[in-house]
PDB file of C-alpha atoms and ligand atoms in Angstrom:
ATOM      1  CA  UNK A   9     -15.934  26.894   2.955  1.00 78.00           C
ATOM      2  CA  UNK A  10     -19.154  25.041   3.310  1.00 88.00           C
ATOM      3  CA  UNK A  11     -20.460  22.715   1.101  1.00 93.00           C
ATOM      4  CA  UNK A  12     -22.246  23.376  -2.474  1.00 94.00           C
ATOM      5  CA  UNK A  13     -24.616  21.208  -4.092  1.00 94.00           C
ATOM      6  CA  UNK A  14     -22.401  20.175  -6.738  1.00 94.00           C
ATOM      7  CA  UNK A  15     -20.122  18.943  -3.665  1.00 96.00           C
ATOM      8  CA  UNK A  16     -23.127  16.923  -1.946  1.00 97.00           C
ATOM      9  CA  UNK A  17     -23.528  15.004  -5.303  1.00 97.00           C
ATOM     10  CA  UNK A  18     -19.892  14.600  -6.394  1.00 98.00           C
ATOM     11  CA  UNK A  19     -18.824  13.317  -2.977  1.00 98.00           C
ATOM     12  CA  UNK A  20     -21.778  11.450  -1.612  1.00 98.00           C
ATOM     13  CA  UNK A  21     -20.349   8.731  -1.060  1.00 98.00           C
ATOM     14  CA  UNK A  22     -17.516  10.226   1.129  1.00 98.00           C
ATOM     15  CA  UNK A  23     -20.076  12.196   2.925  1.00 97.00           C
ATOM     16  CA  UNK A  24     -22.151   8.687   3.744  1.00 98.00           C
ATOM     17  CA  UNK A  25     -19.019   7.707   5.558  1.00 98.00           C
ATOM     18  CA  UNK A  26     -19.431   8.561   9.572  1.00 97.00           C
ATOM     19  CA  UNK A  27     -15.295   9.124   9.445  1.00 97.00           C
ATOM     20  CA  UNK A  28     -14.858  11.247   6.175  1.00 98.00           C
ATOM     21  CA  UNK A  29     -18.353  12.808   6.070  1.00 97.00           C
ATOM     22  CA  UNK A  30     -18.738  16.732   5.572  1.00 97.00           C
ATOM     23  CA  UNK A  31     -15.525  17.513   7.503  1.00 97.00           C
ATOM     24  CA  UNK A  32     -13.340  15.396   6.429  1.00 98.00           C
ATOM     25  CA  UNK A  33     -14.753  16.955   2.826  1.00 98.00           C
ATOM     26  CA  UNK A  34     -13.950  20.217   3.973  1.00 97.00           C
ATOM     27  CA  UNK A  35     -10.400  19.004   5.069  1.00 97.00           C
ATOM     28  CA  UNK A  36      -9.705  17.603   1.979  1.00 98.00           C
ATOM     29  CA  UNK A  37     -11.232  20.942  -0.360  1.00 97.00           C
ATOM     30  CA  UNK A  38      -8.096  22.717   2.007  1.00 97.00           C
ATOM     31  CA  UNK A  39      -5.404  20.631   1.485  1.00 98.00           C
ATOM     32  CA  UNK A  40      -2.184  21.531  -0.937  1.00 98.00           C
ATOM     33  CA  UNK A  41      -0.177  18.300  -2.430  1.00 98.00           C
ATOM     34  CA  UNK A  42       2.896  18.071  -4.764  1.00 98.00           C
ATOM     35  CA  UNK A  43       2.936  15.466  -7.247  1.00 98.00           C
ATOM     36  CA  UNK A  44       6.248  14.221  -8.459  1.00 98.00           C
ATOM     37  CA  UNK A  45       6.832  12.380 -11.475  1.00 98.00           C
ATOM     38  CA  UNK A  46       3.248  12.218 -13.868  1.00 98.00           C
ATOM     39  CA  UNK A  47       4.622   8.514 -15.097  1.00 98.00           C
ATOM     40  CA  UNK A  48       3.065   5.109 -14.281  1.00 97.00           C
ATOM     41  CA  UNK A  49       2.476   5.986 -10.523  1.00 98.00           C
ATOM     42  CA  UNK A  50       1.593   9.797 -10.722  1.00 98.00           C
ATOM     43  CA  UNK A  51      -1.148   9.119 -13.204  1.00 98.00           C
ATOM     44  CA  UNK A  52      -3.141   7.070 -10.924  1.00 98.00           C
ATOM     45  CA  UNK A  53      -2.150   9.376  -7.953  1.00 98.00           C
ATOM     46  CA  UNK A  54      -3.563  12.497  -9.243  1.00 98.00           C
ATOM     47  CA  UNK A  55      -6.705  10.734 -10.848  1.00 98.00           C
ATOM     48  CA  UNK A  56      -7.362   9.856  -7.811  1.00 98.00           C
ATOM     49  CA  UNK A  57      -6.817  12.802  -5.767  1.00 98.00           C
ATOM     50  CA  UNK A  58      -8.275  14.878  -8.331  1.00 98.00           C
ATOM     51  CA  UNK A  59     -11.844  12.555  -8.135  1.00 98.00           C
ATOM     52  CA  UNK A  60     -11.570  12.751  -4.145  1.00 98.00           C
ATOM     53  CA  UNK A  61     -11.622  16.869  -4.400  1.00 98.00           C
ATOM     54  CA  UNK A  62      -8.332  18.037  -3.189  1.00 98.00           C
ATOM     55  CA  UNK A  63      -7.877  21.691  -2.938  1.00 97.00           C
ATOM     56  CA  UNK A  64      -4.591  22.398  -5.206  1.00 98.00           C
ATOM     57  CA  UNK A  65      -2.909  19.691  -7.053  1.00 98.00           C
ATOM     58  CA  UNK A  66       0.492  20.576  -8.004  1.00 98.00           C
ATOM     59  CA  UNK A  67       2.209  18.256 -10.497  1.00 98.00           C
ATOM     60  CA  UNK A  68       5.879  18.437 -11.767  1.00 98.00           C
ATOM     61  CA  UNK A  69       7.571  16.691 -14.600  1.00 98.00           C
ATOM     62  CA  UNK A  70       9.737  18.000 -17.188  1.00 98.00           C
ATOM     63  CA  UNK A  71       8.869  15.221 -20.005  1.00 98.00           C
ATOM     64  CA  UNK A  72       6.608  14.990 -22.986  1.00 98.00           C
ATOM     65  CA  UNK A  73       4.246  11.538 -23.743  1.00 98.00           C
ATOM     66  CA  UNK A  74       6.119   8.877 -25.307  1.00 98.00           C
ATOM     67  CA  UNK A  75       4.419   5.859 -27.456  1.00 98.00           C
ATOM     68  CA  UNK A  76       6.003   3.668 -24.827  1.00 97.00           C
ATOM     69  CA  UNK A  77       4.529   5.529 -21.861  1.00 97.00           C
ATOM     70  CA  UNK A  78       0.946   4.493 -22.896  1.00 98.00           C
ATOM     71  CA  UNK A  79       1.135   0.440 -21.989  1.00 97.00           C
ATOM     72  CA  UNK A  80       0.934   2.108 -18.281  1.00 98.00           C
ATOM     73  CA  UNK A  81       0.300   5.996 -17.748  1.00 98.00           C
ATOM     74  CA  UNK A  82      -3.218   6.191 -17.850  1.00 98.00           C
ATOM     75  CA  UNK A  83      -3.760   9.683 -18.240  1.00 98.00           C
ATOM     76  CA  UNK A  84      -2.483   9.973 -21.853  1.00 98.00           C
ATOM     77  CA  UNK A  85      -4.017   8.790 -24.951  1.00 98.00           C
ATOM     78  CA  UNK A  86      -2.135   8.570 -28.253  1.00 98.00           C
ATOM     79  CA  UNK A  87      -3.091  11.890 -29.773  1.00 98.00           C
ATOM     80  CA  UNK A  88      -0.811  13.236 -26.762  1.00 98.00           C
ATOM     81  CA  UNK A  89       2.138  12.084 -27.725  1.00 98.00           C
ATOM     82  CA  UNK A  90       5.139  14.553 -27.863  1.00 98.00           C
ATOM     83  CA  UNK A  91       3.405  17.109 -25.771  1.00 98.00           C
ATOM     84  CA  UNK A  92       4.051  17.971 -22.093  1.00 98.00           C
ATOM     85  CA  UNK A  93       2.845  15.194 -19.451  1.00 98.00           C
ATOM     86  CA  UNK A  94       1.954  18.259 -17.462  1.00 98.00           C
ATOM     87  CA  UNK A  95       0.113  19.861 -19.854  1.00 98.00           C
ATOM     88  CA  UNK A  96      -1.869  16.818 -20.984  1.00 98.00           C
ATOM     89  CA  UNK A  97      -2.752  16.078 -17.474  1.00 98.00           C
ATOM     90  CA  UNK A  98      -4.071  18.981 -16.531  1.00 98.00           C
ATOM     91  CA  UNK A  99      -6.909  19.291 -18.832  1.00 98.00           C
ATOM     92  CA  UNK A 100      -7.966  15.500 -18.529  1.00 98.00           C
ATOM     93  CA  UNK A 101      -7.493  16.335 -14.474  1.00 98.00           C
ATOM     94  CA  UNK A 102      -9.669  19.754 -14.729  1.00 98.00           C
ATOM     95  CA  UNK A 103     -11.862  17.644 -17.203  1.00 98.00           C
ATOM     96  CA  UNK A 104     -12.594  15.103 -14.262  1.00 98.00           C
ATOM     97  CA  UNK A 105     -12.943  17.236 -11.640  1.00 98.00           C
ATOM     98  CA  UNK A 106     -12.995  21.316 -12.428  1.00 97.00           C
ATOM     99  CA  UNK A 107     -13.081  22.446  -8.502  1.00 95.00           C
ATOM    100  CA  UNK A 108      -9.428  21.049  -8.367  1.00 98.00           C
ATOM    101  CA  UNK A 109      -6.665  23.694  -8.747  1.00 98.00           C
ATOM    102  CA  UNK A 110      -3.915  22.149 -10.627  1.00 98.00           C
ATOM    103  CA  UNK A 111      -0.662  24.078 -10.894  1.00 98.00           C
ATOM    104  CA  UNK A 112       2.161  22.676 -13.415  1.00 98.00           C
ATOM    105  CA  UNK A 113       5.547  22.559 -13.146  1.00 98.00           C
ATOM    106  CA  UNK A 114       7.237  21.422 -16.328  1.00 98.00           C
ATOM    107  CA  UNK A 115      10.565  20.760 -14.851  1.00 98.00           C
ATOM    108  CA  UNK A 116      12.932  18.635 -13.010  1.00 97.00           C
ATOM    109  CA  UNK A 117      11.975  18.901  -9.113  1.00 97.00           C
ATOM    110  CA  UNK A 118      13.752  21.777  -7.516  1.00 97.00           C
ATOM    111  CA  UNK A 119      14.017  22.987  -3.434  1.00 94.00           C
ATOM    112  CA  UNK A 120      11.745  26.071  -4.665  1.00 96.00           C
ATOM    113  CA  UNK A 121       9.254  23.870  -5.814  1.00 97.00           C
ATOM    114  CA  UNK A 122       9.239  21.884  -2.856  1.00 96.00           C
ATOM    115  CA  UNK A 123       8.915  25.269  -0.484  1.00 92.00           C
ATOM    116  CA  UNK A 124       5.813  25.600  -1.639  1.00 91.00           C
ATOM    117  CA  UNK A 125       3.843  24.795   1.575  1.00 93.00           C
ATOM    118  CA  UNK A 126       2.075  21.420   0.559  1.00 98.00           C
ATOM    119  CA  UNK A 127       0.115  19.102   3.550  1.00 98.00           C
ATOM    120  CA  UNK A 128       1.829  16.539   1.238  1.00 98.00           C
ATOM    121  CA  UNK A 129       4.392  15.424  -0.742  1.00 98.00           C
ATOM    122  CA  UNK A 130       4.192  12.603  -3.263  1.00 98.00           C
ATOM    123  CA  UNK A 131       7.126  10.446  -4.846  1.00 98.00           C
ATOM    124  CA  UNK A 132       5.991   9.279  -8.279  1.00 98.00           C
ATOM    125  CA  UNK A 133       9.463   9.533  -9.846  1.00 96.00           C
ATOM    126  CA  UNK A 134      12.118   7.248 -10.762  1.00 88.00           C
ATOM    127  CA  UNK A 135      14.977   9.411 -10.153  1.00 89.00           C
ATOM    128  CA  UNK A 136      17.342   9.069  -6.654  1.00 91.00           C
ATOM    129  CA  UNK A 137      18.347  12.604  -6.893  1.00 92.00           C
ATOM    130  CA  UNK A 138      14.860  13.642  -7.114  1.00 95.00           C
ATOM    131  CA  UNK A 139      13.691  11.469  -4.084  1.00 95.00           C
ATOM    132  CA  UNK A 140      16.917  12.512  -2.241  1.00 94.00           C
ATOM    133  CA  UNK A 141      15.963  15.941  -2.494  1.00 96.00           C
ATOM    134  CA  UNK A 142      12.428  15.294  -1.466  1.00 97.00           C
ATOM    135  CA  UNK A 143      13.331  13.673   1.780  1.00 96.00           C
ATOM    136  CA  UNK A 144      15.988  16.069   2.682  1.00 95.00           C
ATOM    137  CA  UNK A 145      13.393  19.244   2.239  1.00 96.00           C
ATOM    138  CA  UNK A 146      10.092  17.152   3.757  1.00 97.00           C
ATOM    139  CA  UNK A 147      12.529  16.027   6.820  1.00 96.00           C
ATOM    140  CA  UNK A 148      13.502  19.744   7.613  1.00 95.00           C
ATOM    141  CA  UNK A 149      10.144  21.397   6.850  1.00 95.00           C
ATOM    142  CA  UNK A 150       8.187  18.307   8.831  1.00 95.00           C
ATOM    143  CA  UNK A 151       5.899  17.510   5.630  1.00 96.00           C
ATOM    144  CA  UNK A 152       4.647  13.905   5.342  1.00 96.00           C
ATOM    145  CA  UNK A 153       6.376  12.153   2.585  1.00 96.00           C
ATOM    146  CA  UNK A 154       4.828   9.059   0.519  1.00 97.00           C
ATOM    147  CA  UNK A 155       7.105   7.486  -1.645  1.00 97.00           C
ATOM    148  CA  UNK A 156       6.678   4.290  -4.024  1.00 97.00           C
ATOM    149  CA  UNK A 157       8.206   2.714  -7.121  1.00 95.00           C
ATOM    150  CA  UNK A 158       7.499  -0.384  -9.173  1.00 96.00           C
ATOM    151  CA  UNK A 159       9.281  -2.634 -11.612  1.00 95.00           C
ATOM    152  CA  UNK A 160       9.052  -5.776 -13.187  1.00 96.00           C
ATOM    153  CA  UNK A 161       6.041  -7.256 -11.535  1.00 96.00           C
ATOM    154  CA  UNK A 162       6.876  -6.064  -7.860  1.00 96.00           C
ATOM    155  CA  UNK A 163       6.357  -2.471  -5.900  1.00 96.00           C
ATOM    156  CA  UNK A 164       7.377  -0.556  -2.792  1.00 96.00           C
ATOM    157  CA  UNK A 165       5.352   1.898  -0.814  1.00 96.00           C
ATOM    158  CA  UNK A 166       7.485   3.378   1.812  1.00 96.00           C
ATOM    159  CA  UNK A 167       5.846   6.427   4.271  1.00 96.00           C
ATOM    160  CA  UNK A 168       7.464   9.001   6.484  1.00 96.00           C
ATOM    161  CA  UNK A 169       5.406  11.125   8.529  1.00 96.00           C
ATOM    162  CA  UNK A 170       7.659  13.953   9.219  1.00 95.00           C
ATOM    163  CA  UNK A 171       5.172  15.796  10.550  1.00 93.00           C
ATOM    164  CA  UNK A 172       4.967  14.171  13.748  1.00 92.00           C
ATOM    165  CA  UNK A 173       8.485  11.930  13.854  1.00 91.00           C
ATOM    166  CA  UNK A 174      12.117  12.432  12.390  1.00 88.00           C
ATOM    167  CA  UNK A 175      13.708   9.454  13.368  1.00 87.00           C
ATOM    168  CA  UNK A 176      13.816   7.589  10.361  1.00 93.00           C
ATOM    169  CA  UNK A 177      13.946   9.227   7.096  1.00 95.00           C
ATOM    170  CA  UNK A 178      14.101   7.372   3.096  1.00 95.00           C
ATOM    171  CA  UNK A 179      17.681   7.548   3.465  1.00 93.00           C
ATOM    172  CA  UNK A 180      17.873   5.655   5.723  1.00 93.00           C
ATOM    173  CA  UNK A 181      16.743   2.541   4.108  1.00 90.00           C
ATOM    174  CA  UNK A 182      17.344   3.007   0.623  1.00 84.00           C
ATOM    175  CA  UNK A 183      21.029   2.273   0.047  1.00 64.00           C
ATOM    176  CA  UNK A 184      22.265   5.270  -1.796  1.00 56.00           C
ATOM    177  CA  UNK A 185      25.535   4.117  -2.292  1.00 52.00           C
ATOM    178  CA  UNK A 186      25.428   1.157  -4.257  1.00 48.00           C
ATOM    179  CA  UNK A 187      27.718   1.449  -7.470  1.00 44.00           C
ATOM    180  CA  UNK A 188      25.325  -0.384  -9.289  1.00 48.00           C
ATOM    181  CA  UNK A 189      23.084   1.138 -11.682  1.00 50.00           C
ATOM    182  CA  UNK A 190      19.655   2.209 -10.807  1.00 57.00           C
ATOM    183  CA  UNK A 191      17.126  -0.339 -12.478  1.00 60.00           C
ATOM    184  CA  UNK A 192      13.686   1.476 -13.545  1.00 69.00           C
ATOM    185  CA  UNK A 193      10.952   0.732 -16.097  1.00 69.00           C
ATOM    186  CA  UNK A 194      12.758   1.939 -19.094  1.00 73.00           C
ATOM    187  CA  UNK A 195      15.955  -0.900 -18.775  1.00 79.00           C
ATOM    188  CA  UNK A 196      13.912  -3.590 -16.765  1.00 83.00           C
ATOM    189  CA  UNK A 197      10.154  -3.024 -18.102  1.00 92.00           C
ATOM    190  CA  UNK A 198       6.858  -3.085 -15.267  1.00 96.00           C
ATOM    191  CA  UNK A 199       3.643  -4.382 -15.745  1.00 97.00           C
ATOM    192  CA  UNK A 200       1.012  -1.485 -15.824  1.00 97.00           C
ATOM    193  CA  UNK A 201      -1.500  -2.837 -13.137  1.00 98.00           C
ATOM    194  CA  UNK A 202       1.178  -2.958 -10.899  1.00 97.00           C
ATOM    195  CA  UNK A 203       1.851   0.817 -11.234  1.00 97.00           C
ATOM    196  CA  UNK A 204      -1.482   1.136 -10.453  1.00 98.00           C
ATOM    197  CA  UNK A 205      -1.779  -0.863  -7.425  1.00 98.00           C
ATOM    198  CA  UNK A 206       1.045   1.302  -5.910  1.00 97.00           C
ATOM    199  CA  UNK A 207       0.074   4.840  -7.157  1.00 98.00           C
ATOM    200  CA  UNK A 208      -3.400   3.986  -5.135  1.00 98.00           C
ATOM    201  CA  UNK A 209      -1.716   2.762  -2.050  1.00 97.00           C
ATOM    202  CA  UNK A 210       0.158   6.221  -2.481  1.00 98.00           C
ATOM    203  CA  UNK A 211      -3.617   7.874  -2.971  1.00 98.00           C
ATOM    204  CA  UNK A 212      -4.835   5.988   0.380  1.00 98.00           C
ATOM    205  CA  UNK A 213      -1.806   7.409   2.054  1.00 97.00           C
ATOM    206  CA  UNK A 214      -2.409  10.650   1.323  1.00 98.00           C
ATOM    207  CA  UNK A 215      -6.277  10.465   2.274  1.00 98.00           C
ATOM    208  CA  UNK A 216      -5.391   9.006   5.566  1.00 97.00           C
ATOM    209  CA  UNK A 217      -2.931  12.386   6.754  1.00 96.00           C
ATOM    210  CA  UNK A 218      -4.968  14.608   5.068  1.00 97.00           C
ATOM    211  CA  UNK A 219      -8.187  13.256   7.712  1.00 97.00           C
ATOM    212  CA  UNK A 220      -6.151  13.029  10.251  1.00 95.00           C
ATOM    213  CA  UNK A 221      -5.583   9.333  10.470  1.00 95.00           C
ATOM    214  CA  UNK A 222      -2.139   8.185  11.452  1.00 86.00           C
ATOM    215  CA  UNK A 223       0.288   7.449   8.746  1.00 87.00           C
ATOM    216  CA  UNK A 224       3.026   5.001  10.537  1.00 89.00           C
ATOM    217  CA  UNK A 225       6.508   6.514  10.168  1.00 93.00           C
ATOM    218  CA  UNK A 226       9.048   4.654   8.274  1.00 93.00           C
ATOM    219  CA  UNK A 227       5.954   1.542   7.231  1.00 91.00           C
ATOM    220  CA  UNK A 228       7.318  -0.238   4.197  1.00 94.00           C
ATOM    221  CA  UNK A 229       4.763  -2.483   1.873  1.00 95.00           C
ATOM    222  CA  UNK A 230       5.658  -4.797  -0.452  1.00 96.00           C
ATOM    223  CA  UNK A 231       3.642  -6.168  -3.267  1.00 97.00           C
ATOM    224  CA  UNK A 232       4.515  -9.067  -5.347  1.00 97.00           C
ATOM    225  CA  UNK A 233       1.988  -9.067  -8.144  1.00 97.00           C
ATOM    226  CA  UNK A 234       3.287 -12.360  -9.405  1.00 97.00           C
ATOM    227  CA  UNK A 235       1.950 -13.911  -6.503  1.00 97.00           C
ATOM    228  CA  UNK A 236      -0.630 -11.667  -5.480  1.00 96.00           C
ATOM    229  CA  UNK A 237       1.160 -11.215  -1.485  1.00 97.00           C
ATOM    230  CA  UNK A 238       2.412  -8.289   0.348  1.00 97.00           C
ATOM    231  CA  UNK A 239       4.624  -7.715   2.620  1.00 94.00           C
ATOM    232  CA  UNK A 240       4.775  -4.917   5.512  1.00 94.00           C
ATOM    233  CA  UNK A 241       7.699  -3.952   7.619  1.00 92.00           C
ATOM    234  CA  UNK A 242       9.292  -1.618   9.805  1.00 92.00           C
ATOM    235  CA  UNK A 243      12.477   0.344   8.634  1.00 91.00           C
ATOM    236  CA  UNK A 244      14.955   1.092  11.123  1.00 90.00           C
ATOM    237  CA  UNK A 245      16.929   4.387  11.340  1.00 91.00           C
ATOM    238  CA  UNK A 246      20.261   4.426  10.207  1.00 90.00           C
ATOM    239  CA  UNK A 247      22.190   6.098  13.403  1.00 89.00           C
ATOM    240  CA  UNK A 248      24.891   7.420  10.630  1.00 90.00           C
ATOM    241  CA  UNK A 249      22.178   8.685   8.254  1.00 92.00           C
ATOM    242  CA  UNK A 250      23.620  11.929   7.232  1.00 91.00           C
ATOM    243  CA  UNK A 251      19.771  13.684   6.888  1.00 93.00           C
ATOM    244  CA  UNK A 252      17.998  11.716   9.847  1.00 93.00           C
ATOM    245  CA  UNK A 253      21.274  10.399  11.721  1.00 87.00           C
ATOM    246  CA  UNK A 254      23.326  11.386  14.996  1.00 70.00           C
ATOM    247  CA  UNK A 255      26.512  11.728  13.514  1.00 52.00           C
ATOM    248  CA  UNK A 256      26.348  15.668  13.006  1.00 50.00           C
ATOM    249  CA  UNK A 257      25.335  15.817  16.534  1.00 44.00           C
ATOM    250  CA  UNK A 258      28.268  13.450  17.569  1.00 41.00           C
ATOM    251  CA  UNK A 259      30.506  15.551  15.772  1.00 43.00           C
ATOM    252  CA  UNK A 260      29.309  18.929  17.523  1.00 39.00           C
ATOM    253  CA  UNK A 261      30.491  17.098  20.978  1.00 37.00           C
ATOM    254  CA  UNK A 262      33.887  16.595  20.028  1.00 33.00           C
TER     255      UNK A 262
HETATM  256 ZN1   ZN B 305      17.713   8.977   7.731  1.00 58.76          ZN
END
């Protein structure tokens, strides 16, 4: 669909850019993304991706505001407390940007949910089931996957672009059987700006597949906000990865 002149104005200065301009608009007006997890990294996500006028914006979370989500989810204000994350953030989303579709799912993550055709699919929770799931379904369907989590005053940003390689997948570098407890925000605490600096490294991520830019499969970043430095490196599959990994295949020859 072409342009309007509510589009010209809202995203001038995309369109003054010689590699977004009006097509890369247009690509962006088409695109479908899940959003998973509206905590400290899906609130600067979908802000984002909201302003940068993204066709359909589907966000899933089964909680309700907390007083102690407000030192970093930026969406919410305090009148919002005790009602749906989902909810909330939908009408400050539509507020910001009203040629957005934004669907809601008020629930734990599900494999329906994630059959629902997206370009992308976004990480924002803190849950290892959740991101488990999300790698399994984005590795079979070939969706890119962008994945990130923060605590304390550090972040990862980890990408897999299914779409065009499967040779490396999230389970393959996140060790998944480690007896010891998870560690998120809510028993270790995170500084907000941190949260921040990750959900937009997410956004960028997202912008760059949905233009057409290359997303490098199985990049990891780093960021140490204590002193201000990142890190990048390369995962490496996991040859007995049980989603990615030969060993089915192995098995099949015997
Ligand atoms: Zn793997």
């Amino acid at each position: 669909m072409p342009l309007n002149d509510d589009d010209f104005m809202r995203y001038s200065r995309h369109l003054l850019m010689s590699d977004i301009g009006e097509t890369g608009q247009q690509r962006l007006s088409q695109a479908r993304v899940l959003v998973v997890g509206m905590g400290g990294l899906g609130c600067p996500v979908s802000l984002y991706l909201t302003a940068a006028g993204i066709g359909s914006i589907s966000i899933c979370d089964p909680d309700r505001v907390d007083k102690t989500n407000l030192q970093r989810q930026i969406l919410y204000e305090t009148a919002d407390c005790g009602n749906l994350k989902v909810a909330c953030a939908k009408d400050r989303l539509e507020a910001l940007n009203p040629n957005v579709v934004i669907d809601t799912f008020p629930c734990q993550v599900d494999d329906k949910i994630l059959a629902g055709n997206y370009d992308v699919v976004i990480d924002c929770t803190d849950n290892l089931d959740a991101r488990q799931l999300i790698n399994q379904i984005c590795y079979d369907e070939g969706v890119p996957f962008v994945s990130a989590a923060a605590i304390g005053w550090e972040g990862q940003l980890l990408i897999f672009d299914f779409a065009h390689c499967r040779s490396l997948c999230f389970n393959c570098i996140i060790n998944h059987s480690s007896a010891e407890p998870m560690m998120n925000c809510a028993n270790s605490g995170v500084v907000g700006p941190v949260l921040g600096v990750m959900g937009s490294m997410q956004a960028i991520a997202v912008m760059r597949t949905l233009l057409g830019f290359s997303l490098q499969h199985g990049e990891v970043q780093r960021y140490d906000g204590k002193r201000g430095q990142w890190f990048s490196l390369q995962g490496s599959q996991d040859k007995e990865c049980s989603v990615c990994g030969l060993m089915e295949s192995k098995e099949y020859k015997i």
